[in-house]
Coordinates of C-alpha atoms in Angstrom, one line a residue:
X1 CA 33.4 10.8 108.2
X2 CA 36.7 12.6 107.5
X3 CA 37.5 15.9 109.0
X4 CA 37.7 17.6 105.6
X5 CA 34.1 16.5 104.8
X6 CA 33.0 17.8 108.2
X7 CA 34.6 21.2 107.5
X8 CA 33.1 21.2 104.0
X9 CA 29.6 20.4 105.3
X10 CA 29.8 23.0 108.0
X11 CA 30.9 25.7 105.5
X12 CA 27.8 24.9 103.3
X13 CA 25.5 24.9 106.4
X14 CA 26.8 28.3 107.6
X15 CA 26.5 29.8 104.1
X16 CA 22.9 28.6 103.7
X17 CA 22.0 29.8 107.2
X18 CA 23.2 33.2 106.2
X19 CA 21.7 33.3 102.8
X20 CA 18.2 31.9 103.6
X21 CA 17.0 35.3 104.9
X22 CA 14.6 35.6 102.0
X23 CA 11.6 37.9 101.8
X24 CA 8.6 38.5 99.5
X25 CA 9.6 40.9 96.8
X26 CA 7.1 41.8 94.2
X27 CA 8.2 42.2 90.6
X28 CA 9.3 45.7 89.6
X29 CA 8.2 45.0 86.0
X30 CA 4.8 43.3 86.2
X31 CA 2.3 44.6 88.7
X32 CA 1.0 42.3 91.4
X33 CA 3.3 39.4 90.4
X34 CA 6.0 37.7 92.4
X35 CA 8.6 35.4 90.8
X36 CA 12.1 34.1 91.8
X37 CA 14.7 36.7 90.7
X38 CA 17.4 34.0 90.4
X39 CA 15.4 32.3 87.7
X40 CA 14.2 35.3 85.7
X41 CA 17.1 37.8 86.4
X42 CA 15.0 40.8 85.3
X43 CA 16.9 43.2 87.6
X44 CA 20.6 42.7 88.1
X45 CA 20.5 44.9 91.2
X46 CA 18.5 42.3 93.1
X47 CA 21.0 39.5 92.4
X48 CA 23.8 38.8 94.8
X49 CA 27.2 37.6 93.7
X50 CA 27.2 33.8 93.3
X51 CA 29.9 31.8 95.0
X52 CA 31.4 28.3 95.2
X53 CA 32.3 26.2 98.2
X54 CA 34.5 23.4 97.1
X55 CA 36.2 20.5 98.9
X56 CA 38.0 19.4 95.7
X57 CA 37.3 19.4 92.0
X58 CA 34.7 16.7 92.3
X59 CA 32.8 17.9 95.4
X60 CA 31.5 21.4 95.2
X61 CA 28.5 23.6 96.0
X62 CA 27.5 26.5 93.7
X63 CA 25.1 29.0 95.4
X64 CA 23.2 31.8 93.6
X65 CA 21.0 34.2 95.6
X66 CA 18.8 37.1 95.2
X67 CA 16.5 39.1 97.4
X68 CA 13.7 36.5 97.2
X69 CA 15.1 33.2 96.0
X70 CA 18.1 30.9 96.2
X71 CA 19.5 28.3 93.8
X72 CA 21.9 25.6 95.0
X73 CA 23.8 23.3 92.6
X74 CA 25.7 20.5 94.2
X75 CA 28.3 18.3 92.5
X76 CA 29.4 15.2 94.3
X77 CA 31.9 12.5 93.4
X78 CA 30.2 9.3 92.3
X79 CA 31.4 6.5 94.5
X80 CA 32.0 3.0 93.3
X81 CA 31.0 -0.1 95.3
X82 CA 34.7 -1.0 95.7
X83 CA 35.4 2.2 97.7
X84 CA 33.2 1.0 100.6

């Protein structure tokens, strides 16, 4: 593996280790219900600022977090058989 990919993978790993400190957080709108705040986005105060970790334009990781959930979107370059 290339050194740039190792640094990219390590940056994603460190970010996820930091952000995966999730906890159970009941809904403030519906009593006795828990749902992922990243999906419903009922309360903007419970959402953290999303960010991007990018190696280049074709390899990137978009991370959205809240107090009780995380959404990770990964975009990778599609390799062709001739590259191997």
